[in-house]
Amino acid sequence: MGPIKERIRRPVGFTALLTALLIGAAGCGEPDPFSISEACGTKVDPDLIGQLLPRGEKLKTKDTFSEPKQPRCEFEIDGEERVGLRGDVVEPFVKPLEVKEQTMRRLGNPAPADIGDGATIADHGAMALRSCTYQGEKMQFVLAIDGVEDPQDTAERRRILEKFLRSQLRVAMKAEGCHP
């Protein structure tokens, strides 16, 4: 075989090998996002919550310290508690966004959002509230999520957190018996 054919064959062979390695690596990458349809006894959008959970092999949802007016759950990934989701029915005079201001600061760069009667979106969590009637009395329902590290891109994470609150606030209120 001549030197010209040999020089052509090497780059073609190298390109084919590199392509095969990249395709193989893509198949062996991160696990797919988790898909769950219920958390804290409430239906959730599996696509949205799945995007906010870290990738892993095993997901366990634990209802923690839940009681009437206070649904709570933690998402445990591969044995480690990672993301918390909480709901609270509170008196109308309570100002949850003010009470939790320090917490939201710790979650990173809190900014107001136009959801319900008020909301705050931070880098690693979010909170929204809405007035409601609970057992015949005027109350408020507060939905909060924290410990969120995924997606890695902060702007994308904040966008998904906002979308999650928009879709989940009314659903969680209704599940807890707090009606607008």
mmCIF file with all atom_site columns, C-alpha atoms in Angstrom:
data_model
loop_
_atom_site.group_PDB
_atom_site.id
_atom_site.type_symbol
_atom_site.label_atom_id
_atom_site.label_alt_id
_atom_site.label_comp_id
_atom_site.label_asym_id
_atom_site.label_entity_id
_atom_site.label_seq_id
_atom_site.pdbx_PDB_ins_code
_atom_site.Cartn_x
_atom_site.Cartn_y
_atom_site.Cartn_z
_atom_site.occupancy
_atom_site.B_iso_or_equiv
_atom_site.pdbx_formal_charge
_atom_site.auth_seq_id
_atom_site.auth_comp_id
_atom_site.auth_asym_id
_atom_site.auth_atom_id
_atom_site.pdbx_PDB_model_num
ATOM 1   C CA . MET A 1 1   ? 0.000   0.000  0.000  1.00 0.00 ? 1   MET A CA 1
ATOM 2   C CA . GLY A 1 2   ? 1.303   3.429  -0.887 1.00 0.00 ? 2   GLY A CA 1
ATOM 3   C CA . PRO A 1 3   ? 1.956   6.300  1.543  1.00 0.00 ? 3   PRO A CA 1
ATOM 4   C CA . ILE A 1 4   ? -1.023  8.375  0.275  1.00 0.00 ? 4   ILE A CA 1
ATOM 5   C CA . LYS A 1 5   ? -3.584  5.637  1.000  1.00 0.00 ? 5   LYS A CA 1
ATOM 6   C CA . GLU A 1 6   ? -2.032  5.102  4.462  1.00 0.00 ? 6   GLU A CA 1
ATOM 7   C CA . ARG A 1 7   ? -2.308  8.821  5.309  1.00 0.00 ? 7   ARG A CA 1
ATOM 8   C CA . ILE A 1 8   ? -5.984  8.880  4.269  1.00 0.00 ? 8   ILE A CA 1
ATOM 9   C CA . ARG A 1 9   ? -6.864  5.687  6.158  1.00 0.00 ? 9   ARG A CA 1
ATOM 10  C CA . ARG A 1 10  ? -5.408  6.868  9.505  1.00 0.00 ? 10  ARG A CA 1
ATOM 11  C CA . PRO A 1 11  ? -7.603  10.010 9.853  1.00 0.00 ? 11  PRO A CA 1
ATOM 12  C CA . VAL A 1 12  ? -10.696 8.081  8.728  1.00 0.00 ? 12  VAL A CA 1
ATOM 13  C CA . GLY A 1 13  ? -9.960  5.287  11.221 1.00 0.00 ? 13  GLY A CA 1
ATOM 14  C CA . PHE A 1 14  ? -9.275  7.797  14.002 1.00 0.00 ? 14  PHE A CA 1
ATOM 15  C CA . THR A 1 15  ? -12.535 9.666  13.266 1.00 0.00 ? 15  THR A CA 1
ATOM 16  C CA . ALA A 1 16  ? -14.544 6.429  13.311 1.00 0.00 ? 16  ALA A CA 1
ATOM 17  C CA . LEU A 1 17  ? -12.972 5.406  16.645 1.00 0.00 ? 17  LEU A CA 1
ATOM 18  C CA . LEU A 1 18  ? -13.594 8.853  18.187 1.00 0.00 ? 18  LEU A CA 1
ATOM 19  C CA . THR A 1 19  ? -17.230 8.812  17.023 1.00 0.00 ? 19  THR A CA 1
ATOM 20  C CA . ALA A 1 20  ? -17.765 5.346  18.512 1.00 0.00 ? 20  ALA A CA 1
ATOM 21  C CA . LEU A 1 21  ? -16.261 6.460  21.831 1.00 0.00 ? 21  LEU A CA 1
ATOM 22  C CA . LEU A 1 22  ? -18.428 9.587  21.984 1.00 0.00 ? 22  LEU A CA 1
ATOM 23  C CA . ILE A 1 23  ? -21.599 7.642  21.182 1.00 0.00 ? 23  ILE A CA 1
ATOM 24  C CA . GLY A 1 24  ? -20.697 5.059  23.818 1.00 0.00 ? 24  GLY A CA 1
ATOM 25  C CA . ALA A 1 25  ? -19.932 7.769  26.372 1.00 0.00 ? 25  ALA A CA 1
ATOM 26  C CA . ALA A 1 26  ? -23.282 9.456  25.719 1.00 0.00 ? 26  ALA A CA 1
ATOM 27  C CA . GLY A 1 27  ? -25.065 6.174  26.419 1.00 0.00 ? 27  GLY A CA 1
ATOM 28  C CA . CYS A 1 28  ? -23.143 5.670  29.673 1.00 0.00 ? 28  CYS A CA 1
ATOM 29  C CA . GLY A 1 29  ? -23.617 9.221  30.973 1.00 0.00 ? 29  GLY A CA 1
ATOM 30  C CA . GLU A 1 30  ? -25.789 10.533 33.781 1.00 0.00 ? 30  GLU A CA 1
ATOM 31  C CA . PRO A 1 31  ? -28.975 8.699  34.708 1.00 0.00 ? 31  PRO A CA 1
ATOM 32  C CA . ASP A 1 32  ? -32.216 10.112 33.333 1.00 0.00 ? 32  ASP A CA 1
ATOM 33  C CA . PRO A 1 33  ? -34.154 12.575 35.502 1.00 0.00 ? 33  PRO A CA 1
ATOM 34  C CA . PHE A 1 34  ? -36.464 10.944 38.032 1.00 0.00 ? 34  PHE A CA 1
ATOM 35  C CA . SER A 1 35  ? -40.133 10.896 37.106 1.00 0.00 ? 35  SER A CA 1
ATOM 36  C CA . ILE A 1 36  ? -42.526 11.064 40.044 1.00 0.00 ? 36  ILE A CA 1
ATOM 37  C CA . SER A 1 37  ? -46.160 12.091 40.048 1.00 0.00 ? 37  SER A CA 1
ATOM 38  C CA . GLU A 1 38  ? -46.834 12.588 43.770 1.00 0.00 ? 38  GLU A CA 1
ATOM 39  C CA . ALA A 1 39  ? -45.039 14.272 46.659 1.00 0.00 ? 39  ALA A CA 1
ATOM 40  C CA . CYS A 1 40  ? -46.308 15.226 50.110 1.00 0.00 ? 40  CYS A CA 1
ATOM 41  C CA . GLY A 1 41  ? -49.597 13.515 49.243 1.00 0.00 ? 41  GLY A CA 1
ATOM 42  C CA . THR A 1 42  ? -50.116 15.861 46.295 1.00 0.00 ? 42  THR A CA 1
ATOM 43  C CA . LYS A 1 43  ? -49.880 15.335 42.561 1.00 0.00 ? 43  LYS A CA 1
ATOM 44  C CA . VAL A 1 44  ? -46.865 17.053 40.996 1.00 0.00 ? 44  VAL A CA 1
ATOM 45  C CA . ASP A 1 45  ? -45.791 17.623 37.411 1.00 0.00 ? 45  ASP A CA 1
ATOM 46  C CA . PRO A 1 46  ? -43.273 14.785 36.912 1.00 0.00 ? 46  PRO A CA 1
ATOM 47  C CA . ASP A 1 47  ? -41.299 16.717 34.298 1.00 0.00 ? 47  ASP A CA 1
ATOM 48  C CA . LEU A 1 48  ? -40.858 19.816 36.457 1.00 0.00 ? 48  LEU A CA 1
ATOM 49  C CA . ILE A 1 49  ? -39.987 18.136 39.747 1.00 0.00 ? 49  ILE A CA 1
ATOM 50  C CA . GLY A 1 50  ? -37.718 15.693 37.925 1.00 0.00 ? 50  GLY A CA 1
ATOM 51  C CA . GLN A 1 51  ? -35.664 18.579 36.521 1.00 0.00 ? 51  GLN A CA 1
ATOM 52  C CA . LEU A 1 52  ? -35.150 20.002 40.026 1.00 0.00 ? 52  LEU A CA 1
ATOM 53  C CA . LEU A 1 53  ? -33.875 16.756 41.537 1.00 0.00 ? 53  LEU A CA 1
ATOM 54  C CA . PRO A 1 54  ? -30.259 15.619 41.272 1.00 0.00 ? 54  PRO A CA 1
ATOM 55  C CA . ARG A 1 55  ? -29.560 12.606 39.087 1.00 0.00 ? 55  ARG A CA 1
ATOM 56  C CA . GLY A 1 56  ? -28.932 9.352  40.845 1.00 0.00 ? 56  GLY A CA 1
ATOM 57  C CA . GLU A 1 57  ? -29.750 5.690  40.994 1.00 0.00 ? 57  GLU A CA 1
ATOM 58  C CA . LYS A 1 58  ? -32.364 5.587  43.774 1.00 0.00 ? 58  LYS A CA 1
ATOM 59  C CA . LEU A 1 59  ? -35.056 8.096  44.740 1.00 0.00 ? 59  LEU A CA 1
ATOM 60  C CA . LYS A 1 60  ? -37.009 7.915  47.963 1.00 0.00 ? 60  LYS A CA 1
ATOM 61  C CA . THR A 1 61  ? -39.700 10.429 48.884 1.00 0.00 ? 61  THR A CA 1
ATOM 62  C CA . LYS A 1 62  ? -40.179 10.694 52.621 1.00 0.00 ? 62  LYS A CA 1
ATOM 63  C CA . ASP A 1 63  ? -43.120 12.444 54.241 1.00 0.00 ? 63  ASP A CA 1
ATOM 64  C CA . THR A 1 64  ? -41.446 14.099 57.199 1.00 0.00 ? 64  THR A CA 1
ATOM 65  C CA . PHE A 1 65  ? -43.280 15.665 60.092 1.00 0.00 ? 65  PHE A CA 1
ATOM 66  C CA . SER A 1 66  ? -46.448 16.051 58.018 1.00 0.00 ? 66  SER A CA 1
ATOM 67  C CA . GLU A 1 67  ? -49.604 16.934 59.856 1.00 0.00 ? 67  GLU A CA 1
ATOM 68  C CA . PRO A 1 68  ? -52.829 18.705 58.929 1.00 0.00 ? 68  PRO A CA 1
ATOM 69  C CA . LYS A 1 69  ? -52.102 22.166 57.527 1.00 0.00 ? 69  LYS A CA 1
ATOM 70  C CA . GLN A 1 70  ? -48.386 21.313 57.181 1.00 0.00 ? 70  GLN A CA 1
ATOM 71  C CA . PRO A 1 71  ? -47.527 18.779 54.462 1.00 0.00 ? 71  PRO A CA 1
ATOM 72  C CA . ARG A 1 72  ? -43.774 18.095 54.367 1.00 0.00 ? 72  ARG A CA 1
ATOM 73  C CA . CYS A 1 73  ? -41.589 15.799 52.339 1.00 0.00 ? 73  CYS A CA 1
ATOM 74  C CA . GLU A 1 74  ? -37.954 15.307 51.507 1.00 0.00 ? 74  GLU A CA 1
ATOM 75  C CA . PHE A 1 75  ? -36.485 13.840 48.361 1.00 0.00 ? 75  PHE A CA 1
ATOM 76  C CA . GLU A 1 76  ? -33.679 11.458 49.183 1.00 0.00 ? 76  GLU A CA 1
ATOM 77  C CA . ILE A 1 77  ? -31.319 10.623 46.327 1.00 0.00 ? 77  ILE A CA 1
ATOM 78  C CA . ASP A 1 78  ? -28.980 7.663  46.766 1.00 0.00 ? 78  ASP A CA 1
ATOM 79  C CA . GLY A 1 79  ? -29.450 7.789  50.546 1.00 0.00 ? 79  GLY A CA 1
ATOM 80  C CA . GLU A 1 80  ? -28.917 11.545 50.964 1.00 0.00 ? 80  GLU A CA 1
ATOM 81  C CA . GLU A 1 81  ? -31.674 14.094 51.675 1.00 0.00 ? 81  GLU A CA 1
ATOM 82  C CA . ARG A 1 82  ? -31.388 16.700 48.950 1.00 0.00 ? 82  ARG A CA 1
ATOM 83  C CA . VAL A 1 83  ? -34.584 18.678 48.229 1.00 0.00 ? 83  VAL A CA 1
ATOM 84  C CA . GLY A 1 84  ? -37.354 19.665 50.642 1.00 0.00 ? 84  GLY A CA 1
ATOM 85  C CA . LEU A 1 85  ? -40.934 20.559 49.751 1.00 0.00 ? 85  LEU A CA 1
ATOM 86  C CA . ARG A 1 86  ? -43.239 22.143 52.322 1.00 0.00 ? 86  ARG A CA 1
ATOM 87  C CA . GLY A 1 87  ? -46.716 23.565 52.554 1.00 0.00 ? 87  GLY A CA 1
ATOM 88  C CA . ASP A 1 88  ? -48.241 25.587 55.371 1.00 0.00 ? 88  ASP A CA 1
ATOM 89  C CA . VAL A 1 89  ? -51.679 26.962 56.084 1.00 0.00 ? 89  VAL A CA 1
ATOM 90  C CA . VAL A 1 90  ? -51.034 30.113 58.126 1.00 0.00 ? 90  VAL A CA 1
ATOM 91  C CA . GLU A 1 91  ? -53.045 32.936 59.665 1.00 0.00 ? 91  GLU A CA 1
ATOM 92  C CA . PRO A 1 92  ? -53.731 35.936 57.399 1.00 0.00 ? 92  PRO A CA 1
ATOM 93  C CA . PHE A 1 93  ? -51.708 38.340 59.590 1.00 0.00 ? 93  PHE A CA 1
ATOM 94  C CA . VAL A 1 94  ? -48.502 36.268 59.163 1.00 0.00 ? 94  VAL A CA 1
ATOM 95  C CA . LYS A 1 95  ? -46.118 37.670 56.552 1.00 0.00 ? 95  LYS A CA 1
ATOM 96  C CA . PRO A 1 96  ? -44.302 34.540 55.296 1.00 0.00 ? 96  PRO A CA 1
ATOM 97  C CA . LEU A 1 97  ? -42.126 36.359 52.776 1.00 0.00 ? 97  LEU A CA 1
ATOM 98  C CA . GLU A 1 98  ? -40.827 38.644 55.542 1.00 0.00 ? 98  GLU A CA 1
ATOM 99  C CA . VAL A 1 99  ? -40.495 35.843 58.116 1.00 0.00 ? 99  VAL A CA 1
ATOM 100 C CA . LYS A 1 100 ? -38.486 33.697 55.685 1.00 0.00 ? 100 LYS A CA 1
ATOM 101 C CA . GLU A 1 101 ? -36.438 36.557 54.202 1.00 0.00 ? 101 GLU A CA 1
ATOM 102 C CA . GLN A 1 102 ? -33.167 35.377 55.838 1.00 0.00 ? 102 GLN A CA 1
ATOM 103 C CA . THR A 1 103 ? -33.773 31.813 54.676 1.00 0.00 ? 103 THR A CA 1
ATOM 104 C CA . MET A 1 104 ? -34.310 33.001 51.121 1.00 0.00 ? 104 MET A CA 1
ATOM 105 C CA . ARG A 1 105 ? -31.107 35.058 51.302 1.00 0.00 ? 105 ARG A CA 1
ATOM 106 C CA . ARG A 1 106 ? -29.204 31.924 52.320 1.00 0.00 ? 106 ARG A CA 1
ATOM 107 C CA . LEU A 1 107 ? -30.673 30.206 49.268 1.00 0.00 ? 107 LEU A CA 1
ATOM 108 C CA . GLY A 1 108 ? -29.037 32.882 47.094 1.00 0.00 ? 108 GLY A CA 1
ATOM 109 C CA . ASN A 1 109 ? -30.083 36.116 45.408 1.00 0.00 ? 109 ASN A CA 1
ATOM 110 C CA . PRO A 1 110 ? -33.814 36.169 46.234 1.00 0.00 ? 110 PRO A CA 1
ATOM 111 C CA . ALA A 1 111 ? -36.008 38.098 43.831 1.00 0.00 ? 111 ALA A CA 1
ATOM 112 C CA . PRO A 1 112 ? -39.764 38.701 43.878 1.00 0.00 ? 112 PRO A CA 1
ATOM 113 C CA . ALA A 1 113 ? -41.954 36.865 41.385 1.00 0.00 ? 113 ALA A CA 1
ATOM 114 C CA . ASP A 1 114 ? -45.528 37.477 40.292 1.00 0.00 ? 114 ASP A CA 1
ATOM 115 C CA . ILE A 1 115 ? -47.101 34.244 41.538 1.00 0.00 ? 115 ILE A CA 1
ATOM 116 C CA . GLY A 1 116 ? -50.189 34.021 43.752 1.00 0.00 ? 116 GLY A CA 1
ATOM 117 C CA . ASP A 1 117 ? -50.229 36.815 46.336 1.00 0.00 ? 117 ASP A CA 1
ATOM 118 C CA . GLY A 1 118 ? -46.452 36.999 46.408 1.00 0.00 ? 118 GLY A CA 1
ATOM 119 C CA . ALA A 1 119 ? -43.418 34.859 45.758 1.00 0.00 ? 119 ALA A CA 1
ATOM 120 C CA . THR A 1 120 ? -39.662 34.811 46.000 1.00 0.00 ? 120 THR A CA 1
ATOM 121 C CA . ILE A 1 121 ? -37.348 32.852 43.707 1.00 0.00 ? 121 ILE A CA 1
ATOM 122 C CA . ALA A 1 122 ? -33.773 32.262 44.881 1.00 0.00 ? 122 ALA A CA 1
ATOM 123 C CA . ASP A 1 123 ? -30.856 30.369 43.368 1.00 0.00 ? 123 ASP A CA 1
ATOM 124 C CA . HIS A 1 124 ? -31.543 27.198 45.381 1.00 0.00 ? 124 HIS A CA 1
ATOM 125 C CA . GLY A 1 125 ? -35.195 27.437 46.387 1.00 0.00 ? 125 GLY A CA 1
ATOM 126 C CA . ALA A 1 126 ? -38.451 29.319 46.117 1.00 0.00 ? 126 ALA A CA 1
ATOM 127 C CA . MET A 1 127 ? -41.586 30.255 48.038 1.00 0.00 ? 127 MET A CA 1
ATOM 128 C CA . ALA A 1 128 ? -45.069 31.412 47.033 1.00 0.00 ? 128 ALA A CA 1
ATOM 129 C CA . LEU A 1 129 ? -48.233 32.210 48.957 1.00 0.00 ? 129 LEU A CA 1
ATOM 130 C CA . ARG A 1 130 ? -51.886 32.719 48.245 1.00 0.00 ? 130 ARG A CA 1
ATOM 131 C CA . SER A 1 131 ? -54.912 33.736 50.311 1.00 0.00 ? 131 SER A CA 1
ATOM 132 C CA . CYS A 1 132 ? -57.458 30.998 50.802 1.00 0.00 ? 132 CYS A CA 1
ATOM 133 C CA . THR A 1 133 ? -60.331 29.773 52.921 1.00 0.00 ? 133 THR A CA 1
ATOM 134 C CA . TYR A 1 134 ? -59.520 26.859 55.201 1.00 0.00 ? 134 TYR A CA 1
ATOM 135 C CA . GLN A 1 135 ? -62.378 25.260 57.158 1.00 0.00 ? 135 GLN A CA 1
ATOM 136 C CA . GLY A 1 136 ? -64.441 28.423 56.756 1.00 0.00 ? 136 GLY A CA 1
ATOM 137 C CA . GLU A 1 137 ? -61.708 30.812 57.909 1.00 0.00 ? 137 GLU A CA 1
ATOM 138 C CA . LYS A 1 138 ? -59.570 33.197 55.886 1.00 0.00 ? 138 LYS A CA 1
ATOM 139 C CA . MET A 1 139 ? -55.992 31.905 55.824 1.00 0.00 ? 139 MET A CA 1
ATOM 140 C CA . GLN A 1 140 ? -52.947 31.769 53.550 1.00 0.00 ? 140 GLN A CA 1
ATOM 141 C CA . PHE A 1 141 ? -51.236 28.821 51.955 1.00 0.00 ? 141 PHE A CA 1
ATOM 142 C CA . VAL A 1 142 ? -47.441 28.910 51.615 1.00 0.00 ? 142 VAL A CA 1
ATOM 143 C CA . LEU A 1 143 ? -45.540 26.551 49.333 1.00 0.00 ? 143 LEU A CA 1
ATOM 144 C CA . ALA A 1 144 ? -41.739 26.344 49.652 1.00 0.00 ? 144 ALA A CA 1
ATOM 145 C CA . ILE A 1 145 ? -39.025 24.248 48.044 1.00 0.00 ? 145 ILE A CA 1
ATOM 146 C CA . ASP A 1 146 ? -35.351 24.314 49.029 1.00 0.00 ? 146 ASP A CA 1
ATOM 147 C CA . GLY A 1 147 ? -32.051 22.489 48.604 1.00 0.00 ? 147 GLY A CA 1
ATOM 148 C CA . VAL A 1 148 ? -32.338 22.647 44.814 1.00 0.00 ? 148 VAL A CA 1
ATOM 149 C CA . GLU A 1 149 ? -28.995 22.298 43.019 1.00 0.00 ? 149 GLU A CA 1
ATOM 150 C CA . ASP A 1 150 ? -30.178 21.128 39.592 1.00 0.00 ? 150 ASP A CA 1
ATOM 151 C CA . PRO A 1 151 ? -30.052 22.068 36.803 1.00 0.00 ? 151 PRO A CA 1
ATOM 152 C CA . GLN A 1 152 ? -26.483 23.292 37.120 1.00 0.00 ? 152 GLN A CA 1
ATOM 153 C CA . ASP A 1 153 ? -27.230 26.495 35.189 1.00 0.00 ? 153 ASP A CA 1
ATOM 154 C CA . THR A 1 154 ? -28.613 28.927 37.798 1.00 0.00 ? 154 THR A CA 1
ATOM 155 C CA . ALA A 1 155 ? -30.803 30.896 35.363 1.00 0.00 ? 155 ALA A CA 1
ATOM 156 C CA . GLU A 1 156 ? -32.382 27.683 34.091 1.00 0.00 ? 156 GLU A CA 1
ATOM 157 C CA . ARG A 1 157 ? -32.873 26.413 37.675 1.00 0.00 ? 157 ARG A CA 1
ATOM 158 C CA . ARG A 1 158 ? -34.623 29.649 38.666 1.00 0.00 ? 158 ARG A CA 1
ATOM 159 C CA . ARG A 1 159 ? -36.840 29.459 35.559 1.00 0.00 ? 159 ARG A CA 1
ATOM 160 C CA . ILE A 1 160 ? -37.901 25.900 36.441 1.00 0.00 ? 160 ILE A CA 1
ATOM 161 C CA . LEU A 1 161 ? -38.465 26.826 40.106 1.00 0.00 ? 161 LEU A CA 1
ATOM 162 C CA . GLU A 1 162 ? -40.804 29.618 39.004 1.00 0.00 ? 162 GLU A CA 1
ATOM 163 C CA . LYS A 1 163 ? -42.635 27.310 36.618 1.00 0.00 ? 163 LYS A CA 1
ATOM 164 C CA . PHE A 1 164 ? -42.935 24.681 39.381 1.00 0.00 ? 164 PHE A CA 1
ATOM 165 C CA . LEU A 1 165 ? -44.462 27.190 41.836 1.00 0.00 ? 165 LEU A CA 1
ATOM 166 C CA . ARG A 1 166 ? -46.907 28.427 39.191 1.00 0.00 ? 166 ARG A CA 1
ATOM 167 C CA . SER A 1 167 ? -48.125 24.919 38.460 1.00 0.00 ? 167 SER A CA 1
ATOM 168 C CA . GLN A 1 168 ? -48.005 23.537 42.008 1.00 0.00 ? 168 GLN A CA 1
ATOM 169 C CA . LEU A 1 169 ? -49.350 26.314 44.269 1.00 0.00 ? 169 LEU A CA 1
ATOM 170 C CA . ARG A 1 170 ? -53.031 25.860 43.396 1.00 0.00 ? 170 ARG A CA 1
ATOM 171 C CA . VAL A 1 171 ? -52.738 22.035 43.350 1.00 0.00 ? 171 VAL A CA 1
ATOM 172 C CA . ALA A 1 172 ? -51.084 21.909 46.784 1.00 0.00 ? 172 ALA A CA 1
ATOM 173 C CA . MET A 1 173 ? -53.619 24.366 48.243 1.00 0.00 ? 173 MET A CA 1
ATOM 174 C CA . LYS A 1 174 ? -56.529 22.297 46.991 1.00 0.00 ? 174 LYS A CA 1
ATOM 175 C CA . ALA A 1 175 ? -54.999 19.057 48.305 1.00 0.00 ? 175 ALA A CA 1
ATOM 176 C CA . GLU A 1 176 ? -54.721 20.633 51.759 1.00 0.00 ? 176 GLU A CA 1
ATOM 177 C CA . GLY A 1 177 ? -58.339 21.880 51.671 1.00 0.00 ? 177 GLY A CA 1
ATOM 178 C CA . CYS A 1 178 ? -57.425 25.549 51.309 1.00 0.00 ? 178 CYS A CA 1
ATOM 179 C CA . HIS A 1 179 ? -59.661 27.064 48.620 1.00 0.00 ? 179 HIS A CA 1
ATOM 180 C CA . PRO A 1 180 ? -59.156 30.411 46.820 1.00 0.00 ? 180 PRO A CA 1
#
